[in-house]
Amino acid sequence: MATLLEPKTDLVALADAATNRAAAALAAAQQPDGHWVFELEADATIPAEYVLLRHYLGEPRDVEIERKIGVYLRRIQGTHHGWPLFHGGAFDVSASVKAYYALKMIGDDVNAPHMAAARAAILAVGGAEATNVFTRIQLALFDAGPWKAVPTLPVELILLPRWFPIHLSKMAYWARTVIVPLLVLAAKKPVAVNESDVKVDELYTGVAKPPESKAAGTKRGWTIFFNGLDVVLKRVDRFWPGKLRAHAVRKCVDFTVERLNGEDGLGAIYPAMANSVMMFACLGYAEDHPHRAIARKSVENLLVVKEDEAYCQPCVSPVWDTALAAHAMLEAGGEDNEARADAALAWLKPLQVLDVRGDWAEQRPDVRPGGWAFQYNNAHYPDLDDTAVVVMAMDRAQARSGADYREAIDRGVEWTVGLQSKGGGFGAFDADNHHHYLNNIPFADHGALLDPATSDVSARVVSMLGQLGENLDSPRMQEALGFLEREQMADGSWFGRWGVNYIYGTWSVLCALNAAGVDPQSPMVRKAVAWLVSIQNVDGGWGEDCDSYDLAYKTYTPAPSTASQTGWALLALMAAGEVDLTAVDRGVAHLAATQDADGLWGQEMYTGGGFPRVFYLRYHGYPKYFPLWAMARYRNLKRGNTRRVAVGM
C-alpha cells in the first residue's frame, strides 16, 4: 500500500517523534555493561547441524531443546515443502536435507505430512546426491552418505609452503578455520556415535551428481584441472606415509589450539567450532579435556532458547551491533542518548586487539595490530569493517564530549590502512586475498573461499579516513576512490558483499564519497542517486531480495520494503546532499507509518550477507538502529543550517 503524503504533513515533527520513541526503545535494549547484542539468525542449516552434532558425539539427549528446535524447523519450512536460505526464499536442497535429517533424529515420523512432503521435494531435485560439499561431509560422518562423493582435501595441505598455489593463507579466514579441523576428520573418517542409528537412505535416488559451484567467474580450464587432481588424490590417499600424515594431523591440532579463542570458539563461527569439537572427539580427547570442553562450550553459547522454540546462531555480533547502535544514538542526540553511546564506546575500547598478530600478519608482517573483531572475542581475526565503524563512532564522541580516544583511533587507522590491497580496495579480514583460481576447487562449491576487496568494506575505510580529515588527494585515498569508481555498476549502483545487496553497497559508497569530499554533482554520485530513486517502492520504502546475488544477474531483484534497506537508501540519498528530495520525504513517511507500537520496526526479511548464493543473515538489530539513524538524520539536516552530512556514515 502506498504511503501518501498529506499536503500539510509535518515530516520533521513525525521524524522527531519517531526518533525519540525509537531511541528510547533502543536504550531499553542496551545491556547493563553498555553494549548491545541482538539475535543473528541464519537458515535451517545451523540449528539442524547442532542437533546432529549432539548425536554425533553421543551426548545424553536434551529432549526439551530438541523439541524446541523441532518447533523452529517446522515453522520455517517453506511453502515449497523444503527449507530456503532466507525468509520466503526458494527451495534449497542442502538446507532441506539437513533439516529433514535433524527432524528425523529428533523423532518426527517420516510419514508425517511435513516430512513426506519434504522428502518428495528433495527427491524431485536429485535427492541427497544433489547437496553441497559440506552437507555431503555431514552425511558421510554419520555413515549416511559415501566419502567418495566428497572432493578430497588431504590433511597434508597444512604442510605445504606458502608459495604453493593451494595454501591455507591464500584462503579467507572463515575457510581456514572451517577447513583445518575438517582436514583431520576427512583423513580419519570417523563415524558418529548416533545411538539411535538414524539414517536417511530414503533421500537418495541412486544417481550420483557432482557438486554444483556457486562461485562467480569460474574458469573451465581450472575446473578441469582441479577435478582431475581430485581423481588423483582419491587414488593415492591410502598411500600417504603414516608418519607424514600423523605430523600433518598434529599441525592441524596445533593450529586449532592456538586459535581456540576460549568460550568464543575457533574463528568464533559455528562451522569451525563444531568441526573442532568433532576433531577432538575423533582424536580421542575425553569430554572433560580442556580443549574439547571449551570448544564444546563455545557451541552451546550460540543457542537462542525461547519459551516455545530454539535455534542456534552462526555466530554473535556484539561489536557490530554496539558500534552501529552507538552511531544511531549519537545521531539521535540528547543527553541520555549520548550517554548511552558513551557507555557503548567505553565497552568497546578494551576489545581493541593490540597484542595478537593474527593470520592477517602473514601478508602484512610489518603492520601493528589495532583492529576490532565482530564478536566478543576473535583476536586472530579482527576485521576492517568493524574497525572503521568503531573508529568513526569514537571520533564522533570525542569531538562532542572531549573524551580521549586518540590512541585507540590512531591504532585502528594504522592497522586498517596497513591492509589496503593492490588496486586500492580493502577486504574484510586480509590484504590481497584474491586468488580467484581457488574457487574452481571442487571442495569450494560454496564460492566463498576468498576475501577479496569489496565496495562496501572499501567504502567504510574511505568513510573513516574522510571523517578523520584525510586529504582527498592522498595516494591511498586516490587508490581507494579509483577502486570504487571502477566497481560502480552500469546502472549506477554498487555491489554489497556483506549486506543485501546493491542498496547496501550504494549506501556504503555514497557515504564514503561524501566523507572524502567528492563533488555531489559528479557523474558517479548522480548515477547512484538516480538509481536509488528509480527503485523506490510504491509505498515509499526500499526493498531488495537476496536473489540479487544470482549469478545470472541482469538487474537488482525488487522486494517488499524493509526497515533496514529503507534506512540505508535514505542515509545514502542524504549523504549525496538530497535531503530535500521527494523520494526522501516519501521514505521518511514510510518509516513513520510502519514504526511499531514499541518504537522499533519489525522485519522478517534477511538483509545481511554471509556468502552470496549460499548463506544469508537476519540481523535482528538492523530494523532497530538503521531506521532510527535515518529518521534522526533527516530531522537534524532539516532543522540545521547545512544539508551536508558531516560524518562518514
mmCIF file of N, CA, C and O in Angstrom, residues 118-199:
data_model
loop_
_atom_site.group_PDB
_atom_site.id
_atom_site.type_symbol
_atom_site.label_atom_id
_atom_site.label_comp_id
_atom_site.label_asym_id
_atom_site.label_seq_id
_atom_site.Cartn_x
_atom_site.Cartn_y
_atom_site.Cartn_z
ATOM 1 N N ALA A 118 8.485 -32.916 2.420
ATOM 2 C CA ALA A 118 9.887 -32.509 2.300
ATOM 3 C C ALA A 118 10.683 -33.555 1.536
ATOM 4 O O ALA A 118 11.506 -33.219 0.671
ATOM 5 N N ARG A 119 10.460 -34.793 1.850
ATOM 6 C CA ARG A 119 11.183 -35.887 1.177
ATOM 7 C C ARG A 119 10.897 -35.886 -0.323
ATOM 8 O O ARG A 119 11.810 -36.016 -1.154
ATOM 9 N N ALA A 120 9.643 -35.716 -0.690
ATOM 10 C CA ALA A 120 9.274 -35.683 -2.105
ATOM 11 C C ALA A 120 9.943 -34.511 -2.813
ATOM 12 O O ALA A 120 10.421 -34.640 -3.951
ATOM 13 N N ALA A 121 9.991 -33.356 -2.138
ATOM 14 C CA ALA A 121 10.618 -32.177 -2.740
ATOM 15 C C ALA A 121 12.120 -32.389 -2.916
ATOM 16 O O ALA A 121 12.710 -31.975 -3.929
ATOM 17 N N ILE A 122 12.754 -33.039 -1.949
ATOM 18 C CA ILE A 122 14.192 -33.319 -2.027
ATOM 19 C C ILE A 122 14.485 -34.285 -3.173
ATOM 20 O O ILE A 122 15.393 -34.066 -3.991
ATOM 21 N N LEU A 123 13.709 -35.335 -3.261
ATOM 22 C CA LEU A 123 13.925 -36.337 -4.313
ATOM 23 C C LEU A 123 13.677 -35.740 -5.699
ATOM 24 O O LEU A 123 14.333 -36.116 -6.680
ATOM 25 N N ALA A 124 12.756 -34.808 -5.780
ATOM 26 C CA ALA A 124 12.408 -34.213 -7.077
ATOM 27 C C ALA A 124 13.556 -33.417 -7.691
ATOM 28 O O ALA A 124 13.601 -33.229 -8.907
ATOM 29 N N VAL A 125 14.497 -32.961 -6.858
ATOM 30 C CA VAL A 125 15.623 -32.177 -7.397
ATOM 31 C C VAL A 125 16.926 -32.969 -7.413
ATOM 32 O O VAL A 125 17.999 -32.398 -7.597
ATOM 33 N N GLY A 126 16.823 -34.285 -7.207
ATOM 34 C CA GLY A 126 18.032 -35.111 -7.283
ATOM 35 C C GLY A 126 18.443 -35.752 -5.987
ATOM 36 O O GLY A 126 19.461 -36.458 -5.943
ATOM 37 N N GLY A 127 17.693 -35.517 -4.914
ATOM 38 C CA GLY A 127 17.961 -36.181 -3.654
ATOM 39 C C GLY A 127 19.229 -35.717 -2.965
ATOM 40 O O GLY A 127 19.816 -34.684 -3.300
ATOM 41 N N ALA A 128 19.671 -36.513 -1.981
ATOM 42 C CA ALA A 128 20.861 -36.170 -1.204
ATOM 43 C C ALA A 128 22.111 -36.103 -2.072
ATOM 44 O O ALA A 128 23.094 -35.463 -1.703
ATOM 45 N N GLU A 129 22.067 -36.751 -3.228
ATOM 46 C CA GLU A 129 23.217 -36.686 -4.141
ATOM 47 C C GLU A 129 23.423 -35.281 -4.704
ATOM 48 O O GLU A 129 24.499 -34.962 -5.206
ATOM 49 N N ALA A 130 22.394 -34.439 -4.633
ATOM 50 C CA ALA A 130 22.469 -33.091 -5.216
ATOM 51 C C ALA A 130 22.908 -32.031 -4.208
ATOM 52 O O ALA A 130 22.922 -30.848 -4.540
ATOM 53 N N THR A 131 23.268 -32.449 -3.017
ATOM 54 C CA THR A 131 23.632 -31.483 -1.972
ATOM 55 C C THR A 131 25.037 -30.923 -2.177
ATOM 56 O O THR A 131 25.828 -31.441 -2.963
ATOM 57 N N ASN A 132 25.336 -29.872 -1.417
ATOM 58 C CA ASN A 132 26.666 -29.262 -1.496
ATOM 59 C C ASN A 132 27.687 -30.080 -0.706
ATOM 60 O O ASN A 132 27.349 -31.038 -0.010
ATOM 61 N N VAL A 133 28.933 -29.678 -0.805
ATOM 62 C CA VAL A 133 30.028 -30.459 -0.226
ATOM 63 C C VAL A 133 29.906 -30.582 1.288
ATOM 64 O O VAL A 133 30.095 -31.678 1.845
ATOM 65 N N PHE A 134 29.578 -29.495 1.973
ATOM 66 C CA PHE A 134 29.517 -29.567 3.429
ATOM 67 C C PHE A 134 28.382 -30.477 3.901
ATOM 68 O O PHE A 134 28.504 -31.142 4.939
ATOM 69 N N THR A 135 27.304 -30.536 3.160
ATOM 70 C CA THR A 135 26.225 -31.464 3.511
ATOM 71 C C THR A 135 26.666 -32.899 3.263
ATOM 72 O O THR A 135 26.367 -33.801 4.061
ATOM 73 N N ARG A 136 27.384 -33.143 2.193
ATOM 74 C CA ARG A 136 27.904 -34.483 1.912
ATOM 75 C C ARG A 136 28.841 -34.950 3.027
ATOM 76 O O ARG A 136 28.829 -36.128 3.411
ATOM 77 N N ILE A 137 29.642 -34.030 3.542
ATOM 78 C CA ILE A 137 30.535 -34.381 4.648
ATOM 79 C C ILE A 137 29.723 -34.740 5.882
ATOM 80 O O ILE A 137 30.015 -35.725 6.581
ATOM 81 N N GLN A 138 28.697 -33.934 6.171
ATOM 82 C CA GLN A 138 27.840 -34.217 7.324
ATOM 83 C C GLN A 138 27.228 -35.608 7.213
ATOM 84 O O GLN A 138 27.198 -36.375 8.187
ATOM 85 N N LEU A 139 26.751 -35.959 6.039
ATOM 86 C CA LEU A 139 26.165 -37.279 5.830
ATOM 87 C C LEU A 139 27.220 -38.379 5.961
ATOM 88 O O LEU A 139 26.967 -39.430 6.574
ATOM 89 N N ALA A 140 28.409 -38.140 5.420
ATOM 90 C CA ALA A 140 29.467 -39.149 5.496
ATOM 91 C C ALA A 140 29.895 -39.412 6.935
ATOM 92 O O ALA A 140 30.204 -40.552 7.310
ATOM 93 N N LEU A 141 29.902 -38.370 7.759
ATOM 94 C CA LEU A 141 30.290 -38.539 9.157
ATOM 95 C C LEU A 141 29.297 -39.411 9.919
ATOM 96 O O LEU A 141 29.639 -39.982 10.967
ATOM 97 N N PHE A 142 28.085 -39.526 9.430
ATOM 98 C CA PHE A 142 27.077 -40.398 10.042
ATOM 99 C C PHE A 142 26.970 -41.736 9.306
ATOM 100 O O PHE A 142 26.052 -42.507 9.566
ATOM 101 N N ASP A 143 27.892 -41.973 8.374
ATOM 102 C CA ASP A 143 27.811 -43.152 7.519
ATOM 103 C C ASP A 143 26.458 -43.191 6.806
ATOM 104 O O ASP A 143 25.905 -44.256 6.526
ATOM 105 N N ALA A 144 25.934 -42.002 6.540
ATOM 106 C CA ALA A 144 24.654 -41.862 5.850
ATOM 107 C C ALA A 144 24.867 -41.383 4.421
ATOM 108 O O ALA A 144 23.910 -41.033 3.732
ATOM 109 N N GLY A 145 26.102 -41.365 4.000
ATOM 110 C CA GLY A 145 26.464 -40.963 2.647
ATOM 111 C C GLY A 145 27.903 -41.358 2.404
ATOM 112 O O GLY A 145 28.678 -41.537 3.350
ATOM 113 N N PRO A 146 28.323 -41.507 1.160
ATOM 114 C CA PRO A 146 29.670 -42.000 0.855
ATOM 115 C C PRO A 146 30.733 -40.903 0.869
ATOM 116 O O PRO A 146 30.499 -39.793 0.374
ATOM 117 N N TRP A 147 31.896 -41.214 1.393
ATOM 118 C CA TRP A 147 33.010 -40.277 1.342
ATOM 119 C C TRP A 147 33.476 -40.047 -0.093
ATOM 120 O O TRP A 147 34.027 -38.992 -0.414
ATOM 121 N N LYS A 148 33.246 -41.001 -0.960
ATOM 122 C CA LYS A 148 33.695 -40.842 -2.345
ATOM 123 C C LYS A 148 32.964 -39.704 -3.054
ATOM 124 O O LYS A 148 33.436 -39.199 -4.080
ATOM 125 N N ALA A 149 31.831 -39.288 -2.510
ATOM 126 C CA ALA A 149 31.093 -38.163 -3.096
ATOM 127 C C ALA A 149 31.616 -36.816 -2.606
ATOM 128 O O ALA A 149 31.127 -35.771 -3.022
ATOM 129 N N VAL A 150 32.625 -36.851 -1.710
ATOM 130 C CA VAL A 150 33.200 -35.633 -1.142
ATOM 131 C C VAL A 150 34.528 -35.343 -1.824
ATOM 132 O O VAL A 150 35.418 -36.201 -1.837
ATOM 133 N N PRO A 151 34.715 -34.169 -2.420
ATOM 134 C CA PRO A 151 36.020 -33.825 -3.000
ATOM 135 C C PRO A 151 37.129 -33.933 -1.949
ATOM 136 O O PRO A 151 36.915 -33.628 -0.774
ATOM 137 N N THR A 152 38.285 -34.339 -2.374
ATOM 138 C CA THR A 152 39.384 -34.608 -1.455
ATOM 139 C C THR A 152 40.201 -33.357 -1.154
ATOM 140 O O THR A 152 40.568 -32.613 -2.054
ATOM 141 N N LEU A 153 40.454 -33.142 0.122
ATOM 142 C CA LEU A 153 41.435 -32.174 0.578
ATOM 143 C C LEU A 153 42.319 -32.902 1.579
ATOM 144 O O LEU A 153 41.930 -33.103 2.732
ATOM 145 N N PRO A 154 43.491 -33.348 1.178
ATOM 146 C CA PRO A 154 44.328 -34.133 2.080
ATOM 147 C C PRO A 154 44.804 -33.325 3.268
ATOM 148 O O PRO A 154 45.075 -32.118 3.145
ATOM 149 N N VAL A 155 44.915 -33.976 4.414
ATOM 150 C CA VAL A 155 45.355 -33.289 5.621
ATOM 151 C C VAL A 155 46.758 -32.720 5.456
ATOM 152 O O VAL A 155 47.138 -31.751 6.120
ATOM 153 N N GLU A 156 47.521 -33.289 4.548
ATOM 154 C CA GLU A 156 48.881 -32.802 4.292
ATOM 155 C C GLU A 156 48.906 -31.387 3.716
ATOM 156 O O GLU A 156 49.977 -30.762 3.629
ATOM 157 N N LEU A 157 47.750 -30.871 3.345
ATOM 158 C CA LEU A 157 47.664 -29.483 2.878
ATOM 159 C C LEU A 157 48.261 -28.528 3.902
ATOM 160 O O LEU A 157 48.852 -27.499 3.538
ATOM 161 N N ILE A 158 48.124 -28.850 5.172
ATOM 162 C CA ILE A 158 48.611 -27.983 6.245
ATOM 163 C C ILE A 158 50.132 -27.837 6.210
ATOM 164 O O ILE A 158 50.685 -26.885 6.750
ATOM 165 N N LEU A 159 50.815 -28.759 5.522
ATOM 166 C CA LEU A 159 52.277 -28.771 5.495
ATOM 167 C C LEU A 159 52.867 -28.043 4.297
ATOM 168 O O LEU A 159 54.081 -27.832 4.239
ATOM 169 N N LEU A 160 52.027 -27.670 3.348
ATOM 170 C CA LEU A 160 52.550 -27.071 2.118
ATOM 171 C C LEU A 160 53.166 -25.701 2.391
ATOM 172 O O LEU A 160 52.694 -24.956 3.254
ATOM 173 N N PRO A 161 54.199 -25.317 1.634
ATOM 174 C CA PRO A 161 54.802 -23.993 1.807
ATOM 175 C C PRO A 161 53.887 -22.896 1.281
ATOM 176 O O PRO A 161 53.026 -23.145 0.433
ATOM 177 N N ARG A 162 54.105 -21.678 1.748
ATOM 178 C CA ARG A 162 53.227 -20.562 1.380
ATOM 179 C C ARG A 162 53.252 -20.263 -0.106
ATOM 180 O O ARG A 162 52.290 -19.730 -0.644
ATOM 181 N N TRP A 163 54.368 -20.589 -0.787
ATOM 182 C CA TRP A 163 54.440 -20.275 -2.208
ATOM 183 C C TRP A 163 53.622 -21.235 -3.063
ATOM 184 O O TRP A 163 53.365 -20.968 -4.228
ATOM 185 N N PHE A 164 53.165 -22.332 -2.456
ATOM 186 C CA PHE A 164 52.414 -23.326 -3.223
ATOM 187 C C PHE A 164 51.064 -22.724 -3.640
ATOM 188 O O PHE A 164 50.444 -21.985 -2.877
ATOM 189 N N PRO A 165 50.598 -23.024 -4.870
ATOM 190 C CA PRO A 165 49.349 -22.403 -5.353
ATOM 191 C C PRO A 165 48.138 -22.652 -4.464
ATOM 192 O O PRO A 165 47.239 -21.809 -4.389
ATOM 193 N N ILE A 166 48.087 -23.816 -3.813
ATOM 194 C CA ILE A 166 46.977 -24.109 -2.898
ATOM 195 C C ILE A 166 47.526 -24.060 -1.484
ATOM 196 O O ILE A 166 48.279 -24.942 -1.066
ATOM 197 N N HIS A 167 47.188 -23.039 -0.761
ATOM 198 C CA HIS A 167 47.702 -22.877 0.601
ATOM 199 C C HIS A 167 46.641 -22.204 1.452
ATOM 200 O O HIS A 167 45.881 -21.350 0.976
ATOM 201 N N LEU A 168 46.604 -22.582 2.722
ATOM 202 C CA LEU A 168 45.576 -22.044 3.612
ATOM 203 C C LEU A 168 45.637 -20.523 3.716
ATOM 204 O O LEU A 168 44.606 -19.861 3.851
ATOM 205 N N SER A 169 46.834 -19.949 3.655
ATOM 206 C CA SER A 169 46.956 -18.497 3.775
ATOM 207 C C SER A 169 46.345 -17.773 2.592
ATOM 208 O O SER A 169 46.069 -16.572 2.663
ATOM 209 N N LYS A 170 46.125 -18.489 1.502
ATOM 210 C CA LYS A 170 45.507 -17.888 0.315
ATOM 211 C C LYS A 170 43.984 -17.938 0.384
ATOM 212 O O LYS A 170 43.303 -17.450 -0.514
ATOM 213 N N MET A 171 43.453 -18.560 1.427
ATOM 214 C CA MET A 171 42.005 -18.672 1.602
ATOM 215 C C MET A 171 41.536 -17.665 2.649
ATOM 216 O O MET A 171 42.323 -17.152 3.430
ATOM 217 N N ALA A 172 40.256 -17.401 2.675
ATOM 218 C CA ALA A 172 39.680 -16.480 3.643
ATOM 219 C C ALA A 172 39.757 -17.064 5.051
ATOM 220 O O ALA A 172 39.824 -18.274 5.242
ATOM 221 N N TYR A 173 39.694 -16.181 6.032
ATOM 222 C CA TYR A 173 39.783 -16.632 7.427
ATOM 223 C C TYR A 173 38.737 -17.686 7.761
ATOM 224 O O TYR A 173 39.014 -18.689 8.435
ATOM 225 N N TRP A 174 37.495 -17.460 7.301
ATOM 226 C CA TRP A 174 36.434 -18.414 7.647
ATOM 227 C C TRP A 174 36.694 -19.780 7.023
ATOM 228 O O TRP A 174 36.414 -20.810 7.633
ATOM 229 N N ALA A 175 37.225 -19.787 5.808
ATOM 230 C CA ALA A 175 37.551 -21.057 5.163
ATOM 231 C C ALA A 175 38.672 -21.761 5.906
ATOM 232 O O ALA A 175 38.636 -22.980 6.135
ATOM 233 N N ARG A 176 39.697 -21.005 6.302
ATOM 234 C CA ARG A 176 40.825 -21.565 7.050
ATOM 235 C C ARG A 176 40.364 -22.277 8.313
ATOM 236 O O ARG A 176 40.724 -23.428 8.581
ATOM 237 N N THR A 177 39.566 -21.575 9.113
ATOM 238 C CA THR A 177 39.187 -22.133 10.408
ATOM 239 C C THR A 177 38.215 -23.304 10.268
ATOM 240 O O THR A 177 38.202 -24.207 11.105
ATOM 241 N N VAL A 178 37.404 -23.296 9.229
ATOM 242 C CA VAL A 178 36.494 -24.421 8.988
ATOM 243 C C VAL A 178 37.251 -25.623 8.445
ATOM 244 O O VAL A 178 37.020 -26.766 8.853
ATOM 245 N N ILE A 179 38.190 -25.364 7.546
ATOM 246 C CA ILE A 179 38.864 -26.455 6.834
ATOM 247 C C ILE A 179 39.866 -27.204 7.700
ATOM 248 O O ILE A 179 39.957 -28.434 7.632
ATOM 249 N N VAL A 180 40.637 -26.508 8.537
ATOM 250 C CA VAL A 180 41.733 -27.175 9.254
ATOM 251 C C VAL A 180 41.244 -28.362 10.087
ATOM 252 O O VAL A 180 41.755 -29.476 9.928
ATOM 253 N N PRO A 181 40.263 -28.204 10.988
ATOM 254 C CA PRO A 181 39.792 -29.404 11.700
ATOM 255 C C PRO A 181 39.101 -30.395 10.772
ATOM 256 O O PRO A 181 39.110 -31.609 11.020
ATOM 257 N N LEU A 182 38.519 -29.888 9.689
ATOM 258 C CA LEU A 182 37.865 -30.765 8.724
ATOM 259 C C LEU A 182 38.879 -31.654 8.003
ATOM 260 O O LEU A 182 38.561 -32.789 7.617
ATOM 261 N N LEU A 183 40.093 -31.165 7.803
ATOM 262 C CA LEU A 183 41.140 -31.979 7.198
ATOM 263 C C LEU A 183 41.389 -33.242 8.021
ATOM 264 O O LEU A 183 41.580 -34.334 7.476
ATOM 265 N N VAL A 184 41.377 -33.086 9.340
ATOM 266 C CA VAL A 184 41.583 -34.237 10.221
ATOM 267 C C VAL A 184 40.410 -35.200 10.113
ATOM 268 O O VAL A 184 40.592 -36.424 10.017
ATOM 269 N N LEU A 185 39.200 -34.663 10.117
ATOM 270 C CA LEU A 185 38.016 -35.518 10.001
ATOM 271 C C LEU A 185 38.027 -36.273 8.677
ATOM 272 O O LEU A 185 37.704 -37.474 8.625
ATOM 273 N N ALA A 186 38.411 -35.611 7.591
ATOM 274 C CA ALA A 186 38.446 -36.268 6.281
ATOM 275 C C ALA A 186 39.515 -37.352 6.230
ATOM 276 O O ALA A 186 39.355 -38.358 5.533
ATOM 277 N N ALA A 187 40.616 -37.137 6.952
ATOM 278 C CA ALA A 187 41.681 -38.144 6.979
ATOM 279 C C ALA A 187 41.303 -39.345 7.841
ATOM 280 O O ALA A 187 41.565 -40.493 7.482
ATOM 281 N N LYS A 188 40.672 -39.072 8.971
ATOM 282 C CA LYS A 188 40.322 -40.146 9.918
ATOM 283 C C LYS A 188 39.006 -40.839 9.564
ATOM 284 O O LYS A 188 38.789 -41.998 9.923
ATOM 285 N N LYS A 189 38.107 -40.111 8.906
ATOM 286 C CA LYS A 189 36.786 -40.624 8.529
ATOM 287 C C LYS A 189 36.076 -41.327 9.694
ATOM 288 O O LYS A 189 35.683 -42.486 9.604
ATOM 289 N N PRO A 190 35.903 -40.597 10.795
ATOM 290 C CA PRO A 190 35.199 -41.206 11.932
ATOM 291 C C PRO A 190 33.719 -41.388 11.632
ATOM 292 O O PRO A 190 33.177 -40.769 10.704
ATOM 293 N N VAL A 191 33.071 -42.225 12.409
ATOM 294 C CA VAL A 191 31.630 -42.452 12.260
ATOM 295 C C VAL A 191 30.938 -41.991 13.535
ATOM 296 O O VAL A 191 31.390 -42.293 14.643
ATOM 297 N N ALA A 192 29.867 -41.272 13.386
ATOM 298 C CA ALA A 192 29.125 -40.738 14.525
ATOM 299 C C ALA A 192 28.677 -41.833 15.468
ATOM 300 O O ALA A 192 28.402 -42.972 15.056
ATOM 301 N N VAL A 193 28.594 -41.502 16.749
ATOM 302 C CA VAL A 193 28.054 -42.451 17.728
ATOM 303 C C VAL A 193 26.624 -42.810 17.351
ATOM 304 O O VAL A 193 26.259 -43.987 17.268
ATOM 305 N N ASN A 194 25.792 -41.774 17.147
ATOM 306 C CA ASN A 194 24.439 -41.953 16.605
ATOM 307 C C ASN A 194 23.728 -43.147 17.236
ATOM 308 O O ASN A 194 23.357 -44.114 16.568
ATOM 309 N N GLU A 195 23.523 -43.069 18.541
ATOM 310 C CA GLU A 195 22.958 -44.205 19.280
ATOM 311 C C GLU A 195 21.590 -44.625 18.765
ATOM 312 O O GLU A 195 21.199 -45.792 18.896
ATOM 313 N N SER A 196 20.860 -43.691 18.175
ATOM 314 C CA SER A 196 19.543 -44.044 17.626
ATOM 315 C C SER A 196 19.657 -44.704 16.254
ATOM 316 O O SER A 196 18.658 -45.193 15.719
ATOM 317 N N ASP A 197 20.867 -44.696 15.678
ATOM 318 C CA ASP A 197 21.143 -45.296 14.366
ATOM 319 C C ASP A 197 20.182 -44.769 13.293
ATOM 320 O O ASP A 197 19.637 -45.519 12.479
ATOM 321 N N VAL A 198 19.996 -43.458 13.293
ATOM 322 C CA VAL A 198 19.106 -42.831 12.319
ATOM 323 C C VAL A 198 19.898 -42.515 11.054
ATOM 324 O O VAL A 198 20.942 -41.877 11.107
ATOM 325 N N LYS A 199 19.408 -42.960 9.928
ATOM 326 C CA LYS A 199 19.998 -42.662 8.624
ATOM 327 C C LYS A 199 18.907 -42.035 7.740
ATOM 328 O O LYS A 199 17.739 -41.949 8.143
#
